[in-house]
GROMACS .gro file of C-alpha atoms in nm:
model
  167
    1ARG     CA    1  -0.248  -0.302   2.065
    2HIS     CA    2  -0.385  -0.640   1.923
    3LEU     CA    3  -0.164  -0.606   1.616
    4TYR     CA    4   0.146  -0.608   1.841
    5LEU     CA    5   0.028  -0.921   2.017
    6ILE     CA    6  -0.038  -1.102   1.680
    7GLN     CA    7   0.301  -1.001   1.558
    8GLN     CA    8   0.465  -1.134   1.876
    9LEU     CA    9   0.276  -1.456   1.853
   10VAL     CA   10   0.393  -1.482   1.482
   11ASN     CA   11   0.752  -1.411   1.580
   12GLY     CA   12   0.728  -1.673   1.853
   13LEU     CA   13   0.589  -1.926   1.611
   14THR     CA   14   0.860  -1.857   1.361
   15ILE     CA   15   1.156  -1.885   1.624
   16GLY     CA   16   0.989  -2.185   1.778
   17THR     CA   17   0.954  -2.389   1.459
   18THR     CA   18   1.321  -2.313   1.380
   19TYR     CA   19   1.421  -2.448   1.712
   20ALA     CA   20   1.190  -2.743   1.666
   21LEU     CA   21   1.367  -2.830   1.323
   22ILE     CA   22   1.710  -2.823   1.508
   23ALA     CA   23   1.576  -3.038   1.785
   24LEU     CA   24   1.424  -3.274   1.544
   25GLY     CA   25   1.763  -3.332   1.369
   26PHE     CA   26   1.923  -3.380   1.708
   27THR     CA   27   1.656  -3.634   1.813
   28LEU     CA   28   1.671  -3.827   1.471
   29ILE     CA   29   2.047  -3.867   1.517
   30TYR     CA   30   2.019  -3.986   1.872
   31GLY     CA   31   1.726  -4.218   1.788
   32ALA     CA   32   1.903  -4.371   1.499
   33PHE     CA   33   2.259  -4.408   1.623
   34ARG     CA   34   2.221  -4.360   1.997
   35LEU     CA   35   2.492  -4.087   1.951
   36LEU     CA   36   2.475  -3.741   2.123
   37ASN     CA   37   2.602  -3.543   1.830
   38PHE     CA   38   2.759  -3.240   2.006
   39ALA     CA   39   2.860  -3.106   1.658
   40HIS     CA   40   2.487  -3.074   1.546
   41SER     CA   41   2.469  -2.696   1.612
   42GLU     CA   42   2.796  -2.655   1.411
   43VAL     CA   43   2.643  -2.836   1.122
   44VAL     CA   44   2.348  -2.584   1.129
   45THR     CA   45   2.599  -2.288   1.165
   46VAL     CA   46   2.792  -2.407   0.860
   47GLY     CA   47   2.464  -2.441   0.667
   48ALA     CA   48   2.368  -2.085   0.770
   49TYR     CA   49   2.717  -1.941   0.688
   50SER     CA   50   2.706  -2.126   0.352
   51GLY     CA   51   2.389  -1.934   0.266
   52LEU     CA   52   2.544  -1.607   0.374
   53VAL     CA   53   2.848  -1.682   0.141
   54PHE     CA   54   2.610  -1.770  -0.148
   55PHE     CA   55   2.442  -1.419  -0.102
   56GLY     CA   56   2.771  -1.260  -0.087
   57LEU     CA   57   2.885  -1.420  -0.417
   58GLN     CA   58   2.556  -1.292  -0.574
   59ASN     CA   59   2.670  -0.920  -0.506
   60SER     CA   60   2.330  -0.854  -0.393
   61GLY     CA   61   2.419  -0.542  -0.204
   62GLY     CA   62   2.247  -0.654   0.102
   63VAL     CA   63   1.915  -0.722  -0.069
   64VAL     CA   64   1.767  -1.056  -0.202
   65GLY     CA   65   1.708  -1.010  -0.567
   66SER     CA   66   1.445  -1.277  -0.633
   67LEU     CA   67   1.264  -1.561  -0.477
   68GLY     CA   68   1.481  -1.797  -0.685
   69GLU     CA   69   1.793  -1.646  -0.526
   70LEU     CA   70   1.641  -1.701  -0.180
   71LEU     CA   71   1.554  -2.071  -0.256
   72ALA     CA   72   1.891  -2.133  -0.417
   73ALA     CA   73   2.048  -1.999  -0.092
   74LEU     CA   74   1.833  -2.238   0.123
   75MET     CA   75   1.941  -2.521  -0.098
   76VAL     CA   76   2.317  -2.426  -0.074
   77ALA     CA   77   2.290  -2.414   0.292
   78ALA     CA   78   2.110  -2.753   0.324
   79LEU     CA   79   2.366  -2.908   0.082
   80ALA     CA   80   2.657  -2.777   0.287
   81ALA     CA   81   2.511  -2.895   0.613
   82GLY     CA   82   2.448  -3.235   0.454
   83ILE     CA   83   2.797  -3.262   0.313
   84LEU     CA   84   2.940  -3.173   0.648
   85SER     CA   85   2.715  -3.430   0.822
   86ILE     CA   86   2.841  -3.705   0.588
   87ILE     CA   87   3.202  -3.610   0.651
   88LEU     CA   88   3.152  -3.611   1.031
   89GLU     CA   89   2.998  -3.954   1.003
   90MET     CA   90   3.274  -4.096   0.799
   91VAL     CA   91   3.562  -3.931   0.981
   92ALA     CA   92   3.451  -3.898   1.356
   93TYR     CA   93   3.177  -4.148   1.407
   94ARG     CA   94   3.201  -4.454   1.176
   95PRO     CA   95   3.559  -4.562   1.287
   96LEU     CA   96   3.420  -4.569   1.644
   97ARG     CA   97   3.119  -4.772   1.581
   98LYS     CA   98   3.243  -5.070   1.804
   99ALA     CA   99   3.431  -4.849   2.055
  100PRO     CA  100   3.312  -4.766   2.404
  101LYS     CA  101   3.048  -4.495   2.421
  102VAL     CA  102   3.274  -4.249   2.578
  103ALA     CA  103   3.517  -4.259   2.290
  104VAL     CA  104   3.222  -4.167   2.042
  105LEU     CA  105   3.114  -3.899   2.291
  106LEU     CA  106   3.473  -3.752   2.301
  107SER     CA  107   3.501  -3.759   1.916
  108ALA     CA  108   3.171  -3.570   1.898
  109ILE     CA  109   3.293  -3.309   2.147
  110ALA     CA  110   3.628  -3.287   1.955
  111ALA     CA  111   3.436  -3.237   1.615
  112SER     CA  112   3.231  -2.954   1.767
  113VAL     CA  113   3.548  -2.780   1.899
  114ILE     CA  114   3.721  -2.826   1.572
  115ILE     CA  115   3.439  -2.692   1.360
  116GLN     CA  116   3.376  -2.404   1.589
  117ASP     CA  117   3.729  -2.293   1.559
  118LEU     CA  118   3.720  -2.323   1.175
  119ILE     CA  119   3.400  -2.107   1.170
  120ARG     CA  120   3.580  -1.860   1.398
  121HIS     CA  121   3.891  -1.856   1.173
  122PHE     CA  122   3.715  -1.817   0.841
  123PHE     CA  123   3.423  -1.578   0.953
  124THR     CA  124   3.564  -1.430   1.290
  125SER     CA  125   3.325  -1.400   1.569
  126GLN     CA  126   3.174  -1.081   1.441
  127ALA     CA  127   2.789  -1.074   1.419
  128ARG     CA  128   2.656  -1.085   1.058
  129SER     CA  129   2.317  -1.078   0.907
  130TYR     CA  130   2.138  -1.209   0.600
  131PRO     CA  131   2.039  -0.970   0.335
  132VAL     CA  132   1.703  -0.788   0.345
  133ILE     CA  133   1.413  -0.964   0.164
  134PRO     CA  134   1.211  -0.683  -0.007
  135ALA     CA  135   0.843  -0.715  -0.030
  136LYS     CA  136   0.847  -0.751  -0.402
  137VAL     CA  137   1.034  -1.092  -0.348
  138LEU     CA  138   0.838  -1.216  -0.063
  139PRO     CA  139   0.583  -1.011   0.148
  140ASP     CA  140   0.656  -0.957   0.516
  141TRP     CA  141   0.409  -1.232   0.626
  142GLY     CA  142   0.585  -1.472   0.380
  143VAL     CA  143   0.919  -1.397   0.547
  144ARG     CA  144   0.779  -1.462   0.884
  145LEU     CA  145   0.586  -1.789   0.783
  146LEU     CA  146   0.836  -1.935   0.542
  147PRO     CA  147   1.026  -2.122   0.822
  148VAL     CA  148   0.694  -2.233   0.962
  149GLY     CA  149   0.592  -2.388   0.612
  150LEU     CA  150   0.935  -2.542   0.574
  151VAL     CA  151   0.927  -2.704   0.914
  152ALA     CA  152   0.587  -2.832   0.861
  153ALA     CA  153   0.685  -2.994   0.539
  154ALA     CA  154   0.995  -3.149   0.702
  155PHE     CA  155   0.775  -3.289   0.974
  156ALA     CA  156   0.518  -3.418   0.728
  157SER     CA  157   0.783  -3.578   0.515
  158LEU     CA  158   0.960  -3.737   0.815
  159TRP     CA  159   0.621  -3.863   0.945
  160ALA     CA  160   0.544  -4.021   0.605
  161ILE     CA  161   0.886  -4.170   0.575
  162LEU     CA  162   0.879  -4.318   0.934
  163HIS     CA  163   0.504  -4.443   0.929
  164GLN     CA  164   0.459  -4.535   0.563
  165SER     CA  165   0.771  -4.701   0.490
  166ARG     CA  166   0.966  -5.002   0.609
  167LEU     CA  167   1.233  -4.799   0.773
   0.00000   0.00000   0.00000
């Protein structure tokens, strides 16, 4: 009975830190540019699908083969999300820097809708799942706590950048 409670606490911590990372990105964009980026969740989704495509190209048979493969998929996902963010900034936001706020808001909503439709076109709206991570690659507790560690590292890096630099 206590193990169930501990498991649910770990599950909540894992999901909560994932949400916190997404919220951090949304907050940073708003804080830096005063822009409500309605396409932020789509950027995260494109990153997730990029990692999924990477696994598909590995012919892993639904199972992650190594820790290196898992880390490479995370890097591919981050790179894809970063590239999409740069493209969005150059195409949808930068040309409207001096425009009224409503124009930028409409551009963000349009970008969100366009990316959603592209995702639906290329991947359909059918639910998908990532490959299984076997215990030999990463123990179960590692799978549960990996997002927590990544988010903690992201928060610590951001804190150091914001408080220890001239930014």
